Amino acid sequence: MSVRSPSERRVALVVIGGGRYAAVEIDDADEEQSRITLTAAELAGWVRDAEASDSPRWIIRSAREIYSVLLAADVHIARSHDLLLCHAILRDTATVASPLAPSAAWERKEPTDAVPALFDVFDDERGEDPVAEALEQFRSQRRVMSAATDGRLTLLCAAESAGGLIAEEMRVAGLPWNEQVHDRILTETLGTRPMAGGLPSRMVELADQVRTILGDANLHLDSQQKLLRALHRVGVQVESTSKWELAQHEHPVVEPLLAYKKLSRLLSANGWAWLAEWVHDGRFRPVYIPGGVVTGRWASAGGGALQLPRSLRPAVRADQGWTLVVADVAQLEPRMLAAMAADEAMARAAQGRDLYAGVVESGAVGTREEAKYAVLGAMYGATTGDSGRLVPRLRKVYPRAMALVDTAARTGEDGGIVSTWLGRSSPRPSDEWMRLQSEATSADADPAVVALARRRARDWGRFTRNFVVQGTAAEWSLIWLAEIRHRLRQFDETFAAAEASGPFSRMPHLAFFLHDEVILHVPEQHAEEAAAAVQEAAVTATRRLFGNFPIDVPLDLRIAMSADK
DNA sequence: GCCGGTAGCGCG
DNA sequence: AAAGCGCGCTACCGGC
């Protein structure tokens, strides 16, 4: 991903209704220079040619809407400006004096199902002149981006737009998923698959064991209420059926019950039904939603892409003749915190693979475990328990880093807005929250209301505290992803073009992304090259964000047939 | 039978 | 009711 240079060619692709598209050349003043009209059948070919000749930045309403159409015709684009994704950022940013005016027409409607909102494309009623409206929106967005003198919003929008493209590409490519391996794991863990309706054999055994111990042969284990009453009857005085609470008790029922619950979860979330619904032709194709989380993290819809249990990792297997490049960042968030705060002591602790070991060396805490709890507590706002007790020790050793998160928390408690490193801002607290706070400040306020307001203020403070760190980590990851894609495209051109016979047939490609982790699917002979690209991309992402500030962001990087660790 | 709220647990 | 952030999904359960 590169930030636009003045001479860069820009073309807006606009849906103009009746199944037709306008391709509009934009000059350096962001004015329309020329326009041609394309039918749906002509679109892909025209874009392919333009892309091949000088790879313009495509101004699009949304990658979800239009890139899926292009990809279906095996047309890839390098760069875009995604008006829907950037609208949200530029409208909410608190880092410039005049953010973008809100407009319902440029708000992303979240699809609630797994099908992309393709039919938006053919909405003829959208406006008077869709081209003029798109260009006007683009100009407004450009004004806001350039109001940030340091280019941060421009970088953020470029990265967010690249993310929009990558999300669509990853869905088309899919994650290579071996159904036989998945089936074997299920059978080994849950027992033999039931013929119809019933539970697998190991679950049946465990359930019988639990029912025997609880003295109720017909107990329905999946009902918390019935289970809770049965537990009370045998003297297990828990207030909930959650596993952390059950684990505190010593009773013969605990072990088989926890085992049953674990298997039950695997069966219902990622069992044979999931496999049949979500894996086709050896690929799992989740719908990614870039920027779907307030902090800028991606969300997903359908298939639970971001919650795949680690026990199923071995089912992620490269095709014959291919391999996986699997990379993740260790302790990304505290590293981002150290760099944002320019906390050199914390950056020193972050040197090398294990940040927590560095924290121990600094003398703040005695063990790695303590370091972990202290650091997580600092970023999440722990006040009690082991974690809360350890946080003050960090405040002595890393005053700058702690001041950054403490300030973010105080801003939130006061109803203020915080921003990430590149300028994505937290939402305003709700009207209800505001009302409660002002109600609590009146002289004759009910003490219960005051206490509640205080609690809600602290809750929101913990959210804004974490927002700046989680959101900046999301920005690093987004740039990392975009830089990986950029490098794969570069070296792909040199060897794959001649062999290509379909989408991603010979191309190394991104196959999975999970907050601070990527999986690439790569022809074997290019594995080393791809791994190097992932590493270089990380270095570049760090430099893009923090210049020469010395912060290490080391990767766990491996080349393997399966994603299993 | 449909719907929304809640519990619980998977991921980072 | 985990202490301490952000999500999505499934199954229950009560109300209609």
Coordinates of C-alpha atoms (C1' of nucleotides) in Angstrom, one line a residue:
Chain A
M1 CA 0.0 0.0 0.0
S2 CA 1.3 3.4 -0.8
V3 CA 0.0 6.8 -0.1
R4 CA -1.2 8.6 -3.2
S5 CA 1.3 10.6 -5.1
P6 CA 0.1 13.7 -7.0
S7 CA 0.5 12.1 -10.4
E8 CA -1.3 8.9 -9.6
R9 CA -4.2 8.2 -11.8
R10 CA -7.6 7.9 -10.2
V11 CA -10.8 6.4 -11.6
A12 CA -14.1 6.4 -9.9
L13 CA -16.3 3.3 -10.5
V14 CA -19.9 4.2 -9.9
V15 CA -23.0 2.2 -10.2
I16 CA -25.4 4.4 -12.2
G17 CA -28.4 2.1 -12.2
G18 CA -30.0 -0.1 -14.8
G19 CA -27.1 -2.5 -14.4
R20 CA -24.7 0.1 -15.8
Y21 CA -21.5 1.6 -14.4
A22 CA -19.6 4.8 -15.0
A23 CA -15.9 4.9 -15.1
V24 CA -14.8 8.4 -14.3
E25 CA -11.3 9.8 -14.7
I26 CA -10.5 12.3 -11.9
D27 CA -7.9 15.0 -12.3
D28 CA -5.6 16.3 -9.6
A29 CA -8.3 18.7 -8.4
D30 CA -10.6 15.8 -7.9
E31 CA -12.8 17.0 -10.7
E32 CA -14.3 14.8 -13.4
Q33 CA -12.2 14.8 -16.5
S34 CA -13.9 12.2 -18.6
R35 CA -16.4 9.5 -18.3
I36 CA -17.4 6.3 -20.0
T37 CA -20.4 4.1 -19.4
L38 CA -20.1 0.4 -19.1
T39 CA -22.5 -2.5 -19.0
A40 CA -22.1 -5.2 -16.4
A41 CA -20.7 -7.4 -19.1
E42 CA -18.1 -4.8 -20.1
L43 CA -17.1 -3.7 -16.6
A44 CA -14.6 -6.5 -15.7
G45 CA -12.7 -6.4 -19.0
W46 CA -12.4 -2.6 -18.9
V47 CA -11.1 -2.6 -15.3
R48 CA -8.7 -5.4 -16.2
D49 CA -7.2 -3.4 -19.0
A50 CA -6.9 -0.2 -17.0
E51 CA -5.4 -2.1 -14.2
A52 CA -2.8 -3.7 -16.5
S53 CA -1.8 -0.4 -18.1
D54 CA -1.3 1.9 -15.1
S55 CA -3.0 0.5 -12.1
P56 CA -5.1 3.5 -11.0
R57 CA -6.5 4.0 -7.5
W58 CA -10.1 3.0 -7.9
I59 CA -12.6 5.2 -6.0
I60 CA -15.4 2.8 -5.1
R61 CA -18.4 3.0 -3.0
S62 CA -17.6 -0.3 -1.4
A63 CA -15.4 -3.3 -2.1
R64 CA -18.0 -5.6 -0.7
E65 CA -20.4 -4.3 -3.4
I66 CA -18.2 -4.0 -6.5
Y67 CA -15.0 -6.0 -5.9
S68 CA -16.9 -9.2 -5.5
V69 CA -18.3 -8.7 -9.0
L70 CA -14.8 -8.1 -10.4
L71 CA -13.3 -11.0 -8.6
A72 CA -16.0 -13.3 -9.9
A73 CA -14.5 -12.4 -13.3
D74 CA -11.0 -13.0 -12.0
V75 CA -10.2 -9.3 -12.2
H76 CA -7.9 -8.0 -9.4
I77 CA -7.2 -4.4 -8.5
A78 CA -4.2 -3.1 -6.6
R79 CA -5.5 0.0 -4.9
S80 CA -8.8 1.6 -3.9
H81 CA -10.4 4.2 -1.9
D82 CA -13.5 2.7 -0.2
L83 CA -16.0 5.5 0.4
L84 CA -18.2 3.5 2.8
L85 CA -15.3 2.4 5.0
C86 CA -13.6 5.8 5.0
H87 CA -16.8 7.6 5.6
A88 CA -17.1 6.0 9.0
I89 CA -13.5 6.9 10.0
L90 CA -13.6 10.5 8.7
R91 CA -17.0 11.2 10.1
D92 CA -16.1 10.1 13.6
T93 CA -12.5 11.2 13.9
A94 CA -11.8 13.7 16.6
T95 CA -8.3 14.4 15.3
V96 CA -9.3 17.3 13.0
A97 CA -11.3 20.4 13.5
S98 CA -13.9 19.7 10.9
P99 CA -14.6 16.0 10.4
L100 CA -16.8 14.7 7.6
A101 CA -20.5 15.6 7.6
P102 CA -22.5 12.5 8.5
S103 CA -24.6 11.1 5.6
A104 CA -27.0 8.2 5.7
A105 CA -26.3 7.6 2.1
W106 CA -22.6 6.8 2.9
E107 CA -23.2 4.7 5.9
R108 CA -22.5 1.0 5.7
K109 CA -25.5 -1.1 6.3
E110 CA -24.3 -4.2 8.1
P111 CA -25.4 -7.3 6.4
T112 CA -26.9 -9.6 9.0
D113 CA -26.5 -12.7 6.9
A114 CA -23.6 -14.2 5.1
V115 CA -24.6 -13.0 1.7
P116 CA -23.0 -9.8 0.5
A117 CA -25.4 -7.0 -0.1
L118 CA -25.1 -7.3 -3.9
F119 CA -28.5 -6.0 -4.6
D120 CA -27.5 -2.5 -3.4
V121 CA -25.7 -2.4 -6.7
F122 CA -28.9 -2.2 -8.6
D123 CA -30.6 0.3 -6.5
D124 CA -31.7 2.9 -9.0
E125 CA -33.4 5.1 -6.5
R126 CA -30.2 6.1 -4.7
G127 CA -29.8 9.6 -5.9
E128 CA -30.2 12.2 -8.7
D129 CA -26.7 11.8 -10.1
P130 CA -24.7 9.0 -8.6
V131 CA -21.5 10.1 -10.2
A132 CA -21.7 13.7 -8.9
E133 CA -22.6 12.4 -5.5
A134 CA -19.7 10.0 -5.4
L135 CA -17.2 12.6 -6.5
E136 CA -18.6 15.1 -4.0
Q137 CA -18.3 12.6 -1.2
F138 CA -14.7 11.8 -2.3
R139 CA -13.7 15.5 -2.4
S140 CA -15.2 15.9 1.1
Q141 CA -13.3 12.9 2.4
R142 CA -10.0 14.2 0.8
R143 CA -10.5 17.5 2.5
V144 CA -10.7 15.8 5.9
M145 CA -7.8 13.5 5.2
S146 CA -5.6 16.5 4.2
A147 CA -6.6 18.4 7.3
A148 CA -4.5 16.0 9.3
T149 CA -1.2 17.6 8.5
D150 CA 0.8 14.5 9.3
G151 CA -0.9 12.2 6.8
R152 CA -2.2 9.9 9.4
L153 CA -5.8 9.8 8.2
T154 CA -4.6 9.4 4.6
L155 CA -2.6 6.3 5.7
L156 CA -5.5 5.0 7.7
C157 CA -7.9 5.3 4.8
A158 CA -5.5 3.7 2.4
A159 CA -5.0 0.8 4.8
E160 CA -8.7 0.5 5.6
S161 CA -9.5 0.5 1.8
A162 CA -6.8 -2.2 1.2
G163 CA -8.5 -4.2 4.0
G164 CA -11.7 -4.0 2.1
L165 CA -10.1 -5.5 -1.0
I166 CA -8.3 -8.2 1.0
A167 CA -11.5 -9.2 2.9
E168 CA -13.1 -10.0 -0.5
E169 CA -10.1 -11.7 -1.9
M170 CA -9.8 -13.9 1.1
R171 CA -13.4 -15.0 0.9
V172 CA -13.0 -15.9 -2.7
A173 CA -9.7 -17.8 -2.1
G174 CA -11.0 -19.4 1.1
L175 CA -9.0 -21.2 3.8
P176 CA -7.9 -24.6 2.7
W177 CA -9.7 -27.0 5.0
N178 CA -9.3 -30.7 5.1
E179 CA -12.6 -32.3 5.8
Q180 CA -11.1 -35.7 6.5
V181 CA -8.9 -34.3 9.2
H182 CA -11.8 -32.4 10.7
D183 CA -13.9 -35.5 10.7
R184 CA -11.1 -37.5 12.3
I185 CA -10.7 -34.9 15.1
L186 CA -14.4 -34.9 15.8
T187 CA -14.6 -38.7 16.0
E188 CA -11.5 -38.9 18.2
T189 CA -12.8 -36.2 20.5
L190 CA -16.5 -36.8 20.6
G191 CA -16.7 -40.5 19.8
T192 CA -18.4 -42.2 16.9
R193 CA -20.8 -40.1 14.9
P194 CA -24.4 -40.8 15.6
M195 CA -26.6 -42.2 12.8
A196 CA -29.5 -39.8 13.3
G197 CA -30.3 -37.2 15.8
G198 CA -28.5 -38.6 18.8
L199 CA -25.2 -37.6 20.5
P200 CA -21.8 -39.1 19.6
S201 CA -20.7 -42.0 21.7
R202 CA -18.2 -40.3 24.1
M203 CA -20.8 -37.6 24.9
V204 CA -23.4 -40.3 25.6
E205 CA -21.0 -42.0 28.1
L206 CA -20.2 -38.7 29.8
A207 CA -23.8 -37.7 30.0
D208 CA -24.8 -41.0 31.6
Q209 CA -22.0 -40.7 34.1
V210 CA -23.1 -37.2 35.1
R211 CA -26.8 -38.3 35.3
T212 CA -25.8 -41.3 37.5
I213 CA -23.8 -39.1 39.9
L214 CA -26.6 -36.5 40.0
G215 CA -29.2 -39.3 40.6
D216 CA -31.5 -38.2 37.8
A217 CA -31.6 -40.6 34.8
N218 CA -33.6 -38.2 32.7
L219 CA -31.7 -34.9 33.4
H220 CA -31.4 -32.6 30.4
L221 CA -27.8 -31.4 30.7
D222 CA -28.1 -28.6 28.2
S223 CA -30.6 -26.7 30.4
Q224 CA -28.7 -24.5 32.9
Q225 CA -31.7 -24.2 35.2
K226 CA -32.3 -27.9 35.5
L227 CA -28.6 -28.7 35.8
L228 CA -28.3 -26.1 38.5
R229 CA -31.1 -27.6 40.6
A230 CA -29.6 -31.1 40.2
L231 CA -26.2 -29.8 41.3
H232 CA -27.7 -28.2 44.4
R233 CA -29.5 -31.5 45.2
V234 CA -26.1 -33.3 45.5
G235 CA -24.6 -30.4 47.5
V236 CA -22.6 -28.6 44.8
Q237 CA -23.6 -25.0 45.8
V238 CA -22.7 -23.1 42.6
E239 CA -24.5 -20.0 41.5
S240 CA -24.1 -20.7 37.8
T241 CA -23.1 -23.6 35.7
S242 CA -20.1 -21.9 34.2
K243 CA -17.0 -23.9 34.0
W244 CA -14.8 -21.5 36.1
E245 CA -17.2 -21.8 39.0
L246 CA -17.7 -25.5 38.7
A247 CA -13.9 -26.0 38.6
Q248 CA -13.7 -24.5 42.1
H249 CA -15.6 -27.4 43.6
E250 CA -14.3 -30.9 44.5
H251 CA -17.1 -33.3 43.7
P252 CA -17.1 -36.4 41.5
V253 CA -19.5 -34.7 39.1
V254 CA -17.2 -31.9 38.2
E255 CA -14.8 -33.7 36.0
P256 CA -17.3 -35.6 33.7
L257 CA -19.6 -32.5 33.6
L258 CA -16.8 -30.2 32.5
A259 CA -15.7 -32.8 29.9
Y260 CA -19.3 -33.1 28.6
K261 CA -19.7 -29.3 28.3
K262 CA -16.4 -29.0 26.4
L263 CA -17.5 -31.7 23.9
S264 CA -21.0 -30.3 23.7
R265 CA -19.5 -26.9 22.7
L266 CA -17.3 -28.5 20.0
L267 CA -20.2 -30.4 18.6
S268 CA -22.7 -27.5 18.4
A269 CA -20.2 -24.8 17.3
N270 CA -17.9 -26.7 14.9
G271 CA -19.3 -30.2 14.6
W272 CA -20.4 -32.2 11.5
A273 CA -23.2 -29.7 10.9
W274 CA -20.8 -26.8 10.7
L275 CA -18.5 -28.8 8.4
A276 CA -21.4 -29.5 6.0
E277 CA -22.6 -25.9 6.0
W278 CA -19.4 -24.0 5.8
V279 CA -16.8 -26.1 4.0
H280 CA -17.2 -26.8 0.3
D281 CA -14.6 -28.1 -2.1
G282 CA -11.9 -28.0 0.6
R283 CA -12.4 -24.4 1.4
F284 CA -13.8 -22.5 4.4
R285 CA -15.1 -19.2 3.1
P286 CA -16.1 -16.8 5.9
V287 CA -17.4 -13.3 5.4
Y288 CA -15.0 -10.8 6.8
I289 CA -16.2 -7.4 7.9
P290 CA -13.4 -4.9 7.9
G291 CA -13.8 -2.2 10.5
G292 CA -16.7 -4.2 11.9
V293 CA -15.6 -3.6 15.5
V294 CA -15.6 -0.1 17.0
T295 CA -11.9 -0.3 17.6
G296 CA -11.2 -1.0 13.9
R297 CA -10.7 -4.7 14.3
W298 CA -12.4 -6.9 11.8
A299 CA -15.5 -8.7 12.6
S300 CA -17.0 -11.7 10.7
A301 CA -20.4 -13.0 9.8
G302 CA -21.3 -16.6 9.5
G303 CA -19.2 -19.6 10.3
G304 CA -17.6 -18.1 13.3
A305 CA -14.4 -17.4 11.4
L306 CA -12.7 -15.6 14.3
Q307 CA -13.6 -18.2 16.9
L308 CA -12.3 -21.4 15.3
P309 CA -11.1 -23.5 18.2
R310 CA -7.4 -24.2 18.3
S311 CA -8.2 -28.0 18.4
L312 CA -9.3 -27.8 14.8
R313 CA -6.2 -26.1 13.5
P314 CA -4.8 -29.4 12.1
A315 CA -7.8 -29.3 9.7
V316 CA -6.3 -26.2 8.0
R317 CA -4.1 -28.0 5.5
A318 CA -2.4 -26.9 2.3
D319 CA -3.3 -28.4 -1.0
Q320 CA -1.0 -30.9 -2.7
G321 CA 2.1 -29.2 -3.8
W322 CA 1.3 -26.1 -1.7
T323 CA 2.2 -25.1 1.8
L324 CA 1.1 -22.7 4.5
V325 CA 3.0 -19.7 5.8
V326 CA 1.6 -19.1 9.3
A327 CA 2.6 -15.9 11.2
D328 CA 1.5 -14.3 14.4
V329 CA 2.8 -11.4 16.5
A330 CA 3.6 -12.0 20.2
Q331 CA 2.1 -9.4 22.5
L332 CA 1.2 -6.9 19.8
E333 CA -0.8 -4.6 22.0
P334 CA 1.7 -3.8 24.7
R335 CA 4.3 -3.2 22.0
M336 CA 2.0 -0.7 20.4
L337 CA 1.5 1.0 23.7
A338 CA 5.2 1.3 24.3
A339 CA 5.7 2.9 20.9
M340 CA 2.6 5.2 21.1
A341 CA 3.8 6.5 24.5
A342 CA 7.4 6.7 23.3
D343 CA 8.2 4.8 26.5
E344 CA 11.8 3.8 26.0
A345 CA 11.9 1.7 29.1
M346 CA 9.0 -0.3 28.0
A347 CA 10.4 -0.5 24.4
R348 CA 13.6 -2.0 25.9
A349 CA 11.5 -4.6 27.7
A350 CA 9.8 -5.4 24.4
Q351 CA 13.2 -6.1 22.7
G352 CA 13.3 -9.7 21.5
R353 CA 10.6 -12.3 21.5
D354 CA 9.1 -12.2 24.9
L355 CA 7.9 -8.9 26.3
Y356 CA 6.9 -10.4 29.6
A357 CA 10.4 -11.7 30.2
G358 CA 11.6 -8.1 29.6
V359 CA 9.2 -6.8 32.1
V360 CA 10.6 -9.3 34.7
E361 CA 14.1 -8.1 33.9
S362 CA 13.1 -4.5 34.5
G363 CA 12.5 -5.5 38.1
A364 CA 8.9 -4.4 38.1
V365 CA 7.6 -7.9 39.0
G366 CA 9.1 -11.2 40.0
T367 CA 7.7 -13.7 37.5
R368 CA 6.6 -14.0 33.9
E369 CA 3.1 -14.8 35.0
E370 CA 3.0 -11.7 37.1
A371 CA 4.3 -9.6 34.2
K372 CA 1.5 -11.0 32.0
Y373 CA -1.2 -10.2 34.5
A374 CA 0.2 -6.7 35.2
V375 CA 0.5 -5.8 31.5
L376 CA -3.0 -7.1 30.6
G377 CA -4.4 -5.4 33.7
A378 CA -2.8 -2.1 32.6
M379 CA -4.4 -2.3 29.2
Y380 CA -7.8 -3.6 30.3
G381 CA -8.1 -1.4 33.5
A382 CA -8.0 -4.1 36.2
T383 CA -8.5 -2.6 39.6
T384 CA -8.9 -5.7 41.8
G385 CA -7.6 -9.2 42.1
D386 CA -4.0 -10.3 41.3
S387 CA -3.9 -8.2 38.2
G388 CA -5.1 -5.0 39.8
R389 CA -2.6 -5.4 42.6
L390 CA 0.3 -5.6 40.1
V391 CA -0.6 -2.6 37.9
P392 CA 0.8 0.1 40.2
R393 CA 4.2 -1.5 40.0
L394 CA 4.2 -0.9 36.3
R395 CA 3.3 2.7 36.9
K396 CA 6.7 3.1 38.6
V397 CA 8.8 1.5 35.9
Y398 CA 6.8 2.6 32.8
P399 CA 5.3 6.0 33.7
R400 CA 4.9 7.2 30.1
A401 CA 3.1 4.1 28.9
M402 CA 0.9 4.0 32.0
A403 CA 0.1 7.8 31.7
L404 CA -1.2 7.2 28.1
V405 CA -3.7 4.5 29.1
D406 CA -4.6 6.3 32.4
T407 CA -5.3 9.5 30.5
A408 CA -7.4 7.6 27.9
A409 CA -9.4 6.1 30.8
R410 CA -10.0 9.4 32.5
T411 CA -11.1 11.0 29.2
G412 CA -13.7 8.2 28.8
E413 CA -14.9 8.6 32.4
D414 CA -15.5 12.3 31.7
G415 CA -17.5 11.5 28.6
G416 CA -14.7 12.4 26.2
I417 CA -13.5 10.9 23.0
V418 CA -10.2 9.1 22.5
S419 CA -8.4 8.3 19.3
T420 CA -6.0 5.7 18.0
W421 CA -2.5 6.5 16.7
L422 CA -3.8 7.1 13.1
G423 CA -7.0 8.9 14.2
R424 CA -9.9 6.5 14.5
S425 CA -12.0 7.8 17.3
S426 CA -14.1 6.2 20.0
P427 CA -17.9 6.5 19.9
R428 CA -19.6 9.1 22.0
P429 CA -21.2 7.6 25.1
S430 CA -24.9 7.0 24.8
D431 CA -27.5 9.7 25.7
E432 CA -28.6 7.4 28.6
W433 CA -25.0 7.4 29.9
M434 CA -24.8 11.2 29.7
R435 CA -28.1 11.6 31.5
L436 CA -27.1 9.3 34.3
Q437 CA -23.8 11.2 34.8
S438 CA -25.5 14.6 34.9
E439 CA -28.2 13.3 37.2
A440 CA -25.5 12.1 39.6
T441 CA -23.9 15.5 39.8
S442 CA -27.0 17.3 41.1
A443 CA -26.9 18.3 44.8
D444 CA -29.8 16.1 45.9
A445 CA -28.8 13.0 43.9
D446 CA -29.8 9.6 45.2
P447 CA -26.6 7.9 46.5
A448 CA -27.6 4.8 44.6
V449 CA -27.7 6.8 41.4
V450 CA -24.3 8.4 42.2
A451 CA -22.9 4.9 42.8
L452 CA -24.4 3.6 39.6
A453 CA -23.1 6.6 37.6
R454 CA -19.7 6.1 39.0
R455 CA -19.7 2.5 38.0
R456 CA -20.9 3.3 34.5
A457 CA -18.2 5.9 34.2
R458 CA -15.5 3.4 35.2
D459 CA -16.9 0.9 32.7
W460 CA -16.7 3.4 29.9
G461 CA -13.2 4.5 31.0
R462 CA -12.0 0.9 30.8
F463 CA -13.4 0.8 27.2
T464 CA -11.6 4.0 26.1
R465 CA -8.4 2.9 27.9
N466 CA -8.4 -0.3 25.8
F467 CA -9.7 1.4 22.7
V468 CA -6.5 3.3 22.0
V469 CA -4.3 0.2 22.4
Q470 CA -6.6 -2.3 20.6
G471 CA -7.4 0.2 17.9
T472 CA -3.7 1.0 17.2
A473 CA -2.9 -2.7 17.2
A474 CA -5.6 -3.1 14.6
E475 CA -4.0 -0.4 12.5
W476 CA -0.6 -2.1 12.6
S477 CA -2.2 -5.4 11.6
L478 CA -4.1 -3.7 8.7
I479 CA -0.9 -2.2 7.3
W480 CA 0.9 -5.5 7.8
L481 CA -1.8 -7.2 5.8
A482 CA -1.7 -4.6 3.1
E483 CA 2.1 -4.8 2.8
I484 CA 2.0 -8.5 2.6
R485 CA -0.6 -8.4 -0.2
H486 CA 1.5 -5.7 -2.0
R487 CA 4.6 -8.0 -1.9
L488 CA 2.7 -11.1 -3.0
R489 CA 1.4 -9.2 -6.0
Q490 CA 4.9 -8.0 -6.9
F491 CA 6.6 -11.4 -7.0
D492 CA 3.6 -13.1 -8.3
E493 CA 3.8 -11.2 -11.5
T494 CA 7.2 -12.7 -12.2
F495 CA 6.2 -16.3 -12.2
A496 CA 2.5 -17.0 -12.2
A497 CA 1.0 -15.1 -15.0
A498 CA 1.7 -17.7 -17.6
E499 CA 0.3 -20.6 -15.6
A500 CA -2.8 -18.9 -14.3
S501 CA -5.9 -20.7 -15.3
G502 CA -8.5 -19.5 -12.8
P503 CA -8.8 -17.5 -9.6
F504 CA -5.8 -18.0 -7.4
S505 CA -4.9 -21.1 -9.3
R506 CA -1.1 -20.6 -9.0
M507 CA -1.0 -17.4 -6.9
P508 CA 0.3 -17.3 -3.4
H509 CA -2.4 -15.6 -1.4
L510 CA -3.6 -14.5 2.0
A511 CA -6.0 -17.2 3.3
F512 CA -6.8 -16.1 6.8
F513 CA -6.5 -13.1 9.2
L514 CA -7.3 -13.1 12.9
H515 CA -6.4 -9.8 14.6
D516 CA -2.6 -10.4 14.9
E517 CA -2.2 -13.5 12.8
V518 CA -2.1 -14.4 9.1
I519 CA -2.1 -17.6 7.1
L520 CA -0.9 -17.6 3.6
H521 CA -1.5 -20.4 1.1
V522 CA 1.6 -20.7 -1.2
P523 CA 2.9 -23.0 -3.9
E524 CA 5.7 -25.0 -2.2
Q525 CA 8.6 -23.6 -4.2
H526 CA 7.7 -20.0 -3.1
A527 CA 7.4 -20.6 0.6
E528 CA 10.6 -19.0 1.6
E529 CA 10.0 -16.0 -0.5
A530 CA 6.5 -15.6 0.9
A531 CA 7.7 -16.0 4.5
A532 CA 10.3 -13.3 3.8
A533 CA 7.6 -11.0 2.5
V534 CA 5.6 -11.5 5.6
Q535 CA 8.6 -10.6 7.7
E536 CA 9.4 -7.5 5.6
A537 CA 5.8 -6.4 5.7
A538 CA 5.9 -6.4 9.5
V539 CA 9.1 -4.2 9.6
T540 CA 7.5 -1.8 7.1
A541 CA 4.2 -1.6 9.1
T542 CA 6.1 -0.7 12.2
R543 CA 8.1 1.9 10.4
R544 CA 5.0 3.4 8.7
L545 CA 3.4 3.9 12.1
F546 CA 6.3 4.8 14.4
G547 CA 9.1 6.0 12.1
N548 CA 12.4 5.3 13.8
F549 CA 11.2 4.8 17.3
P550 CA 12.9 1.6 18.3
I551 CA 10.1 -0.9 18.9
D552 CA 10.5 -4.6 18.2
V553 CA 7.5 -6.4 16.7
P554 CA 8.8 -9.9 16.3
L555 CA 6.9 -12.6 14.5
D556 CA 6.4 -16.3 15.1
L557 CA 6.7 -17.4 11.6
R558 CA 6.6 -20.9 10.2
I559 CA 6.2 -22.8 7.0
A560 CA 4.1 -26.0 7.4
M561 CA 1.6 -28.2 5.8
S562 CA -1.0 -27.5 8.5
A563 CA -1.7 -24.6 10.7
D564 CA -1.4 -26.7 13.8
K565 CA 1.2 -25.4 16.2
Chain B
dG1 C1' -43.6 -21.5 15.2
dC2 C1' -41.2 -16.7 15.7
dC3 C1' -38.7 -13.4 18.5
dG4 C1' -35.6 -11.2 21.7
dG5 C1' -33.0 -11.7 25.9
dT6 C1' -29.6 -14.3 28.4
dA7 C1' -26.0 -17.8 29.6
dG8 C1' -22.0 -19.7 28.3
dC9 C1' -17.8 -20.3 25.7
dG10 C1' -14.8 -20.1 21.6
dC11 C1' -11.2 -16.5 19.6
dG12 C1' -7.8 -12.3 20.0
Chain C
dA1 C1' -20.1 -12.7 39.3
dA2 C1' -14.7 -13.6 37.4
dA3 C1' -11.0 -9.9 38.7
dG4 C1' -10.2 -6.8 33.1
dC5 C1' -11.2 -5.1 26.9
dG6 C1' -13.3 -6.5 22.1
dC7 C1' -16.2 -9.8 19.4
dG8 C1' -19.9 -14.2 17.2
dC9 C1' -22.5 -18.2 17.7
dT10 C1' -25.6 -21.7 19.8
dA11 C1' -29.0 -23.3 22.8
dC12 C1' -32.3 -22.3 26.2
dC13 C1' -36.4 -19.9 27.8
dG14 C1' -40.3 -17.1 28.3
dG15 C1' -43.7 -14.4 25.9
dC16 C1' -46.6 -14.1 22.1

